[in-house]
XYZ file of C-alpha atoms in Angstrom:
609
model
C 67.912 18.447 120.900
C 70.917 19.927 119.490
C 71.240 17.308 116.804
C 67.419 17.196 115.561
C 67.209 20.821 115.739
C 70.371 21.003 113.296
C 68.265 18.165 111.309
C 65.140 20.468 110.901
C 67.513 23.592 109.611
C 69.214 21.393 106.916
C 66.232 20.102 105.492
C 65.264 23.359 104.444
C 68.446 25.330 104.130
C 69.122 24.881 100.704
C 65.687 25.879 100.095
C 65.665 28.894 102.030
C 69.169 29.920 100.989
C 67.984 29.642 96.621
C 64.877 31.623 97.846
C 66.857 34.632 99.809
C 69.703 34.577 97.110
C 67.398 34.887 94.089
C 69.021 32.007 92.626
C 68.774 31.552 88.501
C 66.289 29.658 86.961
C 68.525 28.798 84.034
C 71.824 29.667 82.596
C 71.918 29.679 78.903
C 75.116 29.836 76.912
C 75.335 31.942 73.457
C 76.542 31.465 70.407
C 80.222 32.991 68.959
C 82.179 33.003 65.660
C 84.484 29.591 66.073
C 80.863 27.310 67.286
C 82.078 26.406 70.838
C 79.432 26.632 73.403
C 76.056 27.235 72.323
C 74.182 28.003 69.192
C 71.678 30.759 69.960
C 71.722 34.584 69.928
C 71.163 35.862 73.738
C 69.751 38.937 72.232
C 66.637 37.270 71.079
C 66.563 35.205 74.423
C 65.995 37.827 76.625
C 63.283 39.347 74.414
C 61.288 35.992 74.943
C 58.300 36.599 77.796
C 58.247 35.658 80.898
C 61.753 36.940 82.085
C 61.806 38.598 85.126
C 65.648 39.356 85.062
C 68.820 38.728 83.206
C 72.541 39.082 83.744
C 75.148 38.808 81.235
C 78.206 37.349 81.898
C 81.519 36.094 79.158
C 82.711 32.729 80.356
C 86.274 32.275 79.516
C 86.815 28.608 77.817
C 90.804 28.384 76.990
C 93.748 29.337 79.330
C 96.507 27.592 81.083
C 97.826 28.773 84.650
C 99.370 27.960 87.992
C 98.689 28.710 91.849
C 100.873 30.148 94.082
C 101.475 27.054 95.344
C 102.679 25.797 92.137
C 99.441 23.729 91.250
C 99.115 23.834 87.156
C 95.218 24.044 85.904
C 93.022 24.438 82.766
C 90.040 24.136 81.552
C 89.076 21.552 83.308
C 89.667 22.936 86.765
C 88.402 25.971 86.387
C 85.586 28.082 85.051
C 86.127 31.615 84.883
C 83.337 33.902 84.340
C 83.314 37.655 84.464
C 79.911 39.286 84.751
C 79.025 42.620 83.002
C 77.610 44.078 86.142
C 77.354 43.205 89.918
C 73.828 42.266 88.982
C 75.533 38.428 89.336
C 76.273 38.006 92.626
C 73.520 40.020 94.128
C 70.379 40.382 92.000
C 70.653 37.161 90.369
C 72.867 34.461 92.269
C 73.577 35.969 94.766
C 76.772 35.254 96.872
C 76.880 34.246 100.773
C 80.565 35.518 101.698
C 82.484 32.882 103.503
C 85.464 34.433 103.631
C 86.729 38.099 102.558
C 85.367 40.736 100.423
C 83.742 41.651 97.319
C 85.950 42.097 94.169
C 86.398 45.769 93.079
C 84.343 45.749 90.170
C 87.070 48.507 88.855
C 89.789 45.887 89.008
C 90.682 43.593 86.309
C 93.214 41.684 88.552
C 90.581 40.523 91.727
C 88.361 37.379 91.957
C 86.163 35.916 94.220
C 85.805 31.743 94.072
C 83.671 29.803 94.879
C 83.611 27.607 97.824
C 83.983 24.308 95.900
C 87.218 25.867 94.062
C 88.764 27.030 97.074
C 88.733 23.234 98.670
C 89.673 21.317 95.208
C 92.573 23.937 94.516
C 93.306 24.542 97.881
C 92.885 28.871 97.934
C 92.443 31.226 100.340
C 91.732 34.594 100.322
C 94.784 35.996 99.361
C 95.780 33.012 96.541
C 97.224 34.380 93.254
C 96.109 32.747 90.232
C 98.435 33.370 87.524
C 96.655 32.773 84.201
C 97.668 32.957 80.586
C 94.550 33.553 78.317
C 93.958 32.659 74.589
C 93.525 35.462 71.894
C 90.198 34.933 70.205
C 91.461 36.362 66.704
C 94.359 33.334 66.453
C 92.299 30.667 67.834
C 91.913 29.103 64.347
C 95.310 28.532 64.087
C 95.990 27.729 67.221
C 93.365 24.918 67.023
C 94.744 23.889 64.135
C 97.812 23.056 65.514
C 96.364 21.261 68.266
C 94.305 19.116 66.691
C 96.987 18.251 63.770
C 99.904 17.068 66.341
C 97.093 15.195 68.731
C 97.733 11.956 66.798
C 101.552 12.034 66.939
C 101.317 12.864 70.859
C 98.910 10.478 70.863
C 101.451 7.954 69.726
C 103.604 9.106 72.255
C 105.671 11.367 69.954
C 106.335 14.749 71.351
C 105.467 17.106 68.068
C 104.731 20.828 67.841
C 104.359 23.383 70.397
C 102.295 22.096 73.673
C 99.148 23.997 75.061
C 100.927 25.993 77.652
C 103.100 27.127 74.531
C 100.170 27.721 72.362
C 98.893 30.504 75.003
C 99.185 33.793 73.229
C 96.512 36.211 75.007
C 97.419 38.579 78.336
C 98.881 36.785 81.233
C 97.126 38.082 84.663
C 97.956 37.550 87.931
C 94.478 37.276 89.636
C 94.147 37.571 93.464
C 91.436 35.614 95.101
C 89.752 38.376 97.588
C 86.762 36.188 98.756
C 85.415 33.014 98.934
C 81.411 32.540 98.225
C 78.654 30.354 98.169
C 75.673 30.842 95.503
C 72.663 28.430 95.075
C 73.720 26.822 91.370
C 77.364 26.418 92.630
C 76.415 23.759 95.332
C 77.744 20.200 94.690
C 77.296 18.161 92.915
C 78.381 20.305 90.056
C 77.483 19.158 86.226
C 80.258 16.603 84.976
C 81.750 19.068 82.421
C 81.223 22.604 84.333
C 84.254 23.357 86.685
C 84.238 25.235 90.025
C 83.522 29.187 89.303
C 85.920 31.561 89.458
C 84.147 35.197 89.202
C 86.041 37.733 87.707
C 85.054 41.698 87.521
C 83.364 43.681 85.453
C 86.429 45.635 84.330
C 87.761 42.355 83.503
C 84.359 41.658 81.210
C 84.905 44.983 79.546
C 88.394 44.509 79.113
C 89.057 41.274 77.805
C 85.671 39.774 76.696
C 86.012 40.690 73.296
C 89.840 39.680 73.134
C 89.450 36.290 74.316
C 88.616 32.620 73.801
C 85.392 32.113 75.198
C 81.056 33.038 75.435
C 79.102 34.800 76.322
C 76.397 33.446 78.615
C 73.086 34.887 80.302
C 71.998 34.296 84.032
C 68.115 34.262 83.484
C 65.431 34.687 86.511
C 61.510 33.976 85.379
C 58.295 35.293 86.298
C 56.937 31.652 87.287
C 59.989 29.296 87.696
C 57.380 26.242 87.229
C 57.765 27.415 83.614
C 60.915 26.388 82.471
C 59.953 23.453 80.662
C 58.209 25.812 78.076
C 60.866 28.594 78.416
C 63.532 25.398 77.143
C 61.284 24.477 74.644
C 61.122 28.280 72.681
C 64.473 28.796 72.991
C 65.194 25.388 71.417
C 62.763 26.846 68.205
C 64.831 30.142 68.441
C 68.046 27.517 67.551
C 66.145 26.116 64.551
C 67.362 22.752 65.030
C 71.051 23.451 66.320
C 72.229 21.973 69.742
C 71.646 24.646 72.561
C 73.711 24.682 75.827
C 71.778 25.071 79.394
C 74.811 25.249 81.320
C 72.661 25.260 84.861
C 68.975 24.879 85.404
C 67.666 25.999 89.024
C 64.895 23.136 89.541
C 67.243 19.818 88.154
C 70.183 21.552 90.517
C 67.790 21.631 93.448
C 66.889 17.891 92.962
C 70.472 17.159 93.022
C 71.671 19.337 95.764
C 68.583 18.303 97.811
C 69.813 14.976 97.544
C 73.088 15.848 99.510
C 70.968 17.859 102.088
C 68.703 14.975 102.624
C 71.733 12.810 103.631
C 73.232 15.543 106.091
C 69.271 15.574 107.607
C 69.136 12.104 107.861
C 72.349 11.384 109.503
C 72.013 14.345 112.319
C 68.026 12.650 112.899
C 69.620 9.170 113.254
C 72.597 10.453 115.760
C 70.527 12.482 117.391
C 67.637 9.550 118.226
C 70.025 6.773 119.111
C 71.746 9.093 121.549
C 67.920 10.213 122.815
C 67.243 6.476 123.194
C 70.898 6.026 125.018
C 70.317 8.696 127.882
C 66.711 7.176 127.929
C 67.912 3.827 128.464
C 70.986 5.000 130.960
C 68.699 7.534 132.935
C 65.772 4.951 133.697
C 68.463 2.295 134.313
C 69.836 4.847 137.101
C 66.323 5.909 138.878
C 65.462 2.319 138.424
C 68.763 1.347 140.899
C 68.291 4.436 143.014
C 64.411 3.505 143.608
C 64.850 -0.440 144.135
C 67.714 0.102 146.285
C 65.265 2.810 148.482
C 62.664 0.409 148.790
C 64.196 -0.968 151.861
C 62.895 1.878 153.567
C 59.630 1.127 152.625
C 58.878 -1.274 156.248
C 60.082 1.354 158.325
C 57.868 4.352 156.366
C 54.933 1.633 156.332
C 55.737 1.335 160.050
C 55.149 4.959 160.482
C 51.497 5.189 158.645
C 52.083 5.638 154.937
C 50.611 3.349 152.519
C 50.881 2.514 149.166
C 50.030 5.253 146.928
C 51.893 7.301 149.419
C 55.303 5.411 148.982
C 54.488 5.786 145.113
C 53.984 9.478 145.410
C 57.364 9.811 147.384
C 59.100 7.958 144.411
C 56.804 10.407 141.911
C 57.944 13.686 143.437
C 61.574 12.863 143.382
C 61.249 11.664 139.594
C 59.689 15.417 139.065
C 62.419 17.154 141.183
C 64.703 15.364 139.003
C 63.293 15.769 135.236
C 62.294 20.009 135.758
C 66.090 20.603 135.891
C 66.946 17.865 134.027
C 64.658 19.621 131.276
C 65.976 23.205 131.778
C 69.610 22.298 131.501
C 68.651 20.076 128.649
C 67.133 23.268 126.685
C 70.300 25.622 127.634
C 72.870 22.865 126.776
C 70.736 22.472 123.225
C 71.008 26.189 122.569
C 74.652 26.496 123.471
C 75.349 23.600 120.886
C 73.142 24.600 118.091
C 75.938 26.587 115.845
C 78.090 23.575 116.436
C 75.530 21.186 115.131
C 75.175 21.806 111.215
C 77.472 19.670 108.896
C 79.479 21.064 105.754
C 76.901 21.829 103.047
C 74.014 22.914 105.290
C 76.245 25.463 107.302
C 77.111 26.859 104.314
C 73.891 27.478 103.022
C 72.759 28.730 106.882
C 71.589 32.533 106.653
C 71.373 32.943 110.035
C 74.562 31.311 111.754
C 74.816 31.316 115.688
C 72.670 30.723 117.999
C 69.716 29.154 117.191
C 66.723 28.241 119.468
C 64.179 25.530 117.417
C 61.097 26.048 119.973
C 59.019 23.260 118.479
C 62.390 20.743 119.270
C 63.171 21.874 122.410
C 59.578 21.982 123.625
C 59.046 18.527 122.719
C 62.510 17.487 124.469
C 61.719 19.082 127.373
C 58.445 17.123 127.331
C 59.959 13.869 126.645
C 62.149 14.550 129.416
C 59.881 14.877 131.956
C 57.511 12.207 130.494
C 60.303 9.930 130.316
C 61.222 10.436 133.649
C 57.921 10.720 135.038
C 56.546 7.157 133.396
C 59.731 5.356 134.664
C 59.033 7.173 137.942
C 55.301 5.661 138.325
C 56.666 2.244 137.018
C 59.515 2.335 139.572
C 57.074 3.187 142.229
C 54.848 0.297 141.773
C 57.417 -1.825 141.373
C 59.190 -0.904 144.814
C 56.073 -0.940 146.820
C 55.670 -4.694 145.509
C 59.196 -5.371 146.322
C 59.906 -3.387 149.470
C 62.637 -5.903 150.693
C 65.196 -5.103 153.353
C 69.100 -4.294 151.994
C 70.742 -6.970 154.007
C 74.284 -6.513 152.517
C 74.053 -10.149 151.160
C 74.983 -10.746 147.420
C 73.966 -13.995 145.463
C 76.445 -16.264 144.394
C 76.594 -16.327 140.712
C 74.900 -17.820 138.370
C 76.502 -20.953 138.027
C 73.982 -22.248 135.277
C 74.718 -19.293 132.831
C 78.177 -18.889 133.619
C 78.747 -22.505 133.299
C 77.151 -22.379 129.825
C 79.583 -19.228 128.416
C 82.359 -20.770 129.578
C 81.849 -24.404 129.437
C 84.789 -25.901 127.407
C 86.598 -22.625 127.333
C 90.296 -22.397 129.549
C 89.748 -18.504 130.493
C 92.530 -16.526 132.375
C 92.005 -15.642 135.546
C 90.831 -11.657 135.067
C 88.329 -12.536 132.039
C 86.802 -15.708 134.681
C 87.014 -13.124 137.208
C 85.284 -10.403 135.427
C 82.683 -12.368 133.944
C 81.660 -13.495 137.529
C 80.749 -10.135 138.826
C 79.242 -9.618 135.239
C 76.636 -12.121 136.024
C 76.063 -11.475 139.622
C 73.124 -10.441 140.769
C 72.647 -7.457 143.420
C 69.757 -7.789 146.263
C 70.315 -4.064 146.479
C 68.915 -3.524 143.000
C 66.306 -6.480 142.432
C 63.917 -5.951 139.286
C 67.080 -5.154 136.932
C 68.206 -8.700 135.371
C 71.733 -8.499 134.144
C 70.243 -9.704 130.777
C 69.110 -6.165 129.934
C 72.571 -5.303 129.878
C 73.720 -8.009 127.854
C 71.023 -7.225 125.638
C 72.034 -3.751 125.102
C 75.450 -4.854 124.646
C 74.476 -7.348 121.428
C 72.174 -4.334 120.132
C 75.281 -2.193 119.747
C 77.107 -4.879 118.189
C 74.811 -5.357 115.723
C 74.245 -1.421 114.976
C 77.886 -1.513 114.595
C 78.262 -4.634 111.796
C 75.176 -2.855 110.265
C 77.139 0.108 109.773
C 80.067 -1.528 109.034
C 78.209 -3.502 106.163
C 76.606 -0.591 104.853
C 79.891 1.508 104.396
C 81.380 -1.658 102.767
C 79.249 -1.857 100.202
C 78.646 2.023 99.473
C 82.534 1.788 99.046
C 81.954 -1.044 96.582
C 79.588 0.898 94.907
C 81.922 4.393 94.300
C 84.865 2.037 93.490
C 83.134 0.094 90.713
C 82.303 2.779 88.017
C 80.307 -0.036 86.045
C 77.628 -0.671 88.951
C 76.374 2.983 88.189
C 76.767 2.714 84.330
C 79.889 4.321 83.745
C 81.810 1.642 81.468
C 84.559 4.151 79.887
C 87.827 5.122 81.464
C 87.729 8.253 79.578
C 85.381 10.922 77.845
C 86.218 13.809 75.644
C 84.316 16.444 74.679
C 81.161 17.704 76.218
C 77.477 18.826 75.011
C 77.641 21.525 72.576
C 81.564 21.601 71.828
C 82.669 21.339 68.536
C 82.684 18.034 66.598
C 86.486 17.120 66.787
C 85.293 13.343 66.169
C 86.955 13.289 62.298
C 90.509 14.175 63.965
C 90.463 12.094 67.434
C 88.196 9.216 66.264
C 91.348 7.521 63.686
C 94.101 8.438 66.270
C 92.518 6.795 68.978
C 91.498 3.707 66.653
C 95.309 3.493 66.026
C 96.248 3.007 69.520
C 97.251 -0.204 70.963
C 96.246 0.790 74.639
C 92.555 1.395 73.347
C 90.359 -1.420 73.465
C 86.921 -0.042 73.305
C 85.612 2.991 71.263
C 82.130 5.048 70.437
C 81.505 8.525 69.062
C 78.420 10.217 70.052
C 77.038 13.733 71.268
C 74.223 14.557 73.968
C 71.705 16.808 73.629
C 68.487 17.325 75.550
C 64.827 16.136 74.816
C 61.022 16.172 75.969
C 59.884 12.905 76.773
C 56.349 12.585 78.392
C 56.189 16.269 79.415
C 60.041 15.866 81.486
C 63.332 17.387 79.914
C 65.774 14.669 79.686
C 69.470 14.216 78.370
C 69.379 12.090 75.348
C 72.524 10.631 74.948
C 73.499 9.244 71.625
C 76.297 6.627 70.957
C 77.682 4.977 67.762
C 80.098 1.732 68.383
C 83.320 1.874 66.692
C 85.564 -0.612 68.500
C 84.738 -2.997 70.968
C 81.007 -2.243 73.174
C 81.125 1.144 75.323
C 77.622 1.829 76.526
C 76.015 2.112 79.877
C 74.936 -0.564 82.100
C 71.882 -2.415 80.931
C 70.142 -4.420 83.528
C 67.177 -5.185 80.846
C 66.671 -5.174 77.230
C 69.471 -4.447 74.823
C 71.028 -1.480 73.652
C 68.868 0.168 70.649
C 69.750 -1.158 67.385
C 68.013 0.741 64.684
C 66.823 4.724 64.330
C 63.299 4.050 65.500
C 64.566 2.194 69.230
C 65.234 3.857 72.235
C 66.919 2.565 75.759
C 65.265 4.401 79.129
C 67.256 4.912 82.369
C 65.723 2.917 85.295
C 64.457 5.693 87.110
C 63.121 7.364 84.304
C 60.996 4.547 83.131
C 59.813 4.092 86.683
C 58.649 7.364 87.312
C 57.091 7.245 83.893
C 55.470 3.745 84.187
C 56.882 2.585 81.019
C 58.147 -0.972 79.885
C 60.141 -2.727 77.820
C 58.023 -2.900 74.143
C 56.381 0.286 74.987
C 56.302 3.693 72.564
C 57.344 6.912 73.553
C 57.662 10.325 71.628
C 60.559 12.436 71.637
C 60.681 16.053 70.794
C 63.119 18.666 70.547
C 61.873 21.668 69.915
C 59.490 21.222 66.890
C 60.459 17.671 66.338
C 58.950 14.866 67.476
C 59.111 11.149 66.316
C 57.968 7.844 67.997
C 60.574 5.180 69.590
C 60.420 1.715 70.882
C 61.600 1.123 74.072
C 64.014 -1.765 73.748
C 66.324 -1.752 77.328
C 66.482 -0.207 80.305
C 70.182 1.300 81.537
C 71.682 2.530 84.490
C 73.201 6.194 83.449
C 75.655 8.274 84.853
C 74.907 11.814 84.800
C 75.599 12.933 81.614
C 74.616 16.378 81.339
C 72.768 19.364 82.886
C 69.135 17.470 82.819
C 70.736 14.317 83.761
C 70.739 12.415 87.350
C 72.238 9.038 88.169
C 69.510 6.198 86.374
C 67.674 8.928 84.415
C 68.050 10.120 80.799
C 67.984 8.311 77.663
C 70.195 6.422 74.770
C 69.250 6.568 71.031
C 71.579 5.750 67.942
C 72.919 8.261 65.808
C 70.732 7.619 63.026
C 67.498 8.121 65.509
C 68.981 11.803 66.479
C 69.051 12.238 62.785
C 65.592 10.845 62.209
C 64.190 13.193 64.953
C 66.233 16.428 63.632
C 65.650 15.987 60.544
C 61.786 16.159 60.897
C 61.794 19.583 62.296
C 58.970 21.786 60.759
């Protein structure tokens, strides 16, 4: 009952958490002078209709640092975000503090870490992060030095200053004063977004104009179901330039719910298996007790009891066991309820502590009473028919079964004695054949083998990236970041260790009124594309490949035509392949997305009205 109650709590824990904590419907990155994430003016975005609330923040994009335990980190490890006001964490993307307290809004050196960041970097309340930032005014020179030295460094030459040496901004010791959970920060996180470190409004007002970073806006809509029209409006404001939607609430909910569903299923399966186990054990115990007491039936019959009265005795005894058992079970289930939730659900649970689930406990109590009562009825009828006195004599081992099992096998004495006792039938418990125990053991073994097989298959899938579409060792860059392919691609081409190389970009498109990530890849050396399970990769600007899940959801087949839209631009494409895409953008999920050539993307963008 405790496990099934926890499964019910887990099933809608994240949705309740998101609603209560005012989850953002979308987080949009703004434009800035040096061309990093985003190409949209946030002041224009905030003038769009249907916005209930928006809260601005500043995302720091370049820095280097170490933890107080000596672990080095950079932008691939932490995503520092400084809110302009205390609205972030309260009015939008509210926090559930798992440890510590909120940071002082007037203190530039206090911060609150997301629980995912705390787990990855082993942070706790009181940890200190020493961070060295980059100044915005000198970033063009810094970027030029890094890109100039890249080819030589890739060739193994130590040329020029390192990334750490180029950091020229303020050095701050940031103190972690709290660990929080908020809706958009539950795993799985986006591939290109690191776990968040929340800096204070004081940091925003002091450093946002001086450091390399980007303005971002957390937005809640009047109607979350209108997120797709809203995104289309934002894309129109960008006039064909890529727009960075850092995160979208509806997409994040689908991905997070998948993880919660696993926890729900695990709790339910274990709960049902334990319930069946206890039911079998209780039924066997009651059966043996009733049949053992059937030896008194001749005496009771001699005293005038009929068959119905004898069955009633058994039934009354079962009721006397069932009612206290159900009450004790409910009490224990209530006591265990705070400890049954698994990791993610525990963090999203808004009401930790004792949780009496009336429906589950009522059904559990009824099942307990009904199971014991039904057992009592069946056993009572069996006992009244087999009212044999207990003589104390026991049958000899069933030689035929024992001989079949041990034929041609030289067993040690201890094993032979154990099997002899296992296969012996006890007259004091007639009607309970030993084969039930054998069948139970066989089912247990089958369950364990099935579990081990599933675990092995899952481990093979996880350890074989090709099976989920990841056919490369390294991906450099992220959606809406500057194009540095002109420097990186020639250097990689000269590297003898590189056997395959492709260049491309990622954007979002609307197909069949559904937003998907659009992957654009141009092979340069070898073949570096997602895994294709049917058809082939696109070969020209009028062809497209779709994810396997995307094709199933749209009922699209090979050689069908689909219309792809970005903002006001739209073009038809012919479906030539079905691929298994890994997650590669905000809208992406395993098996969803689309893939076109660079020429296909250019044809689409050039059709903007």
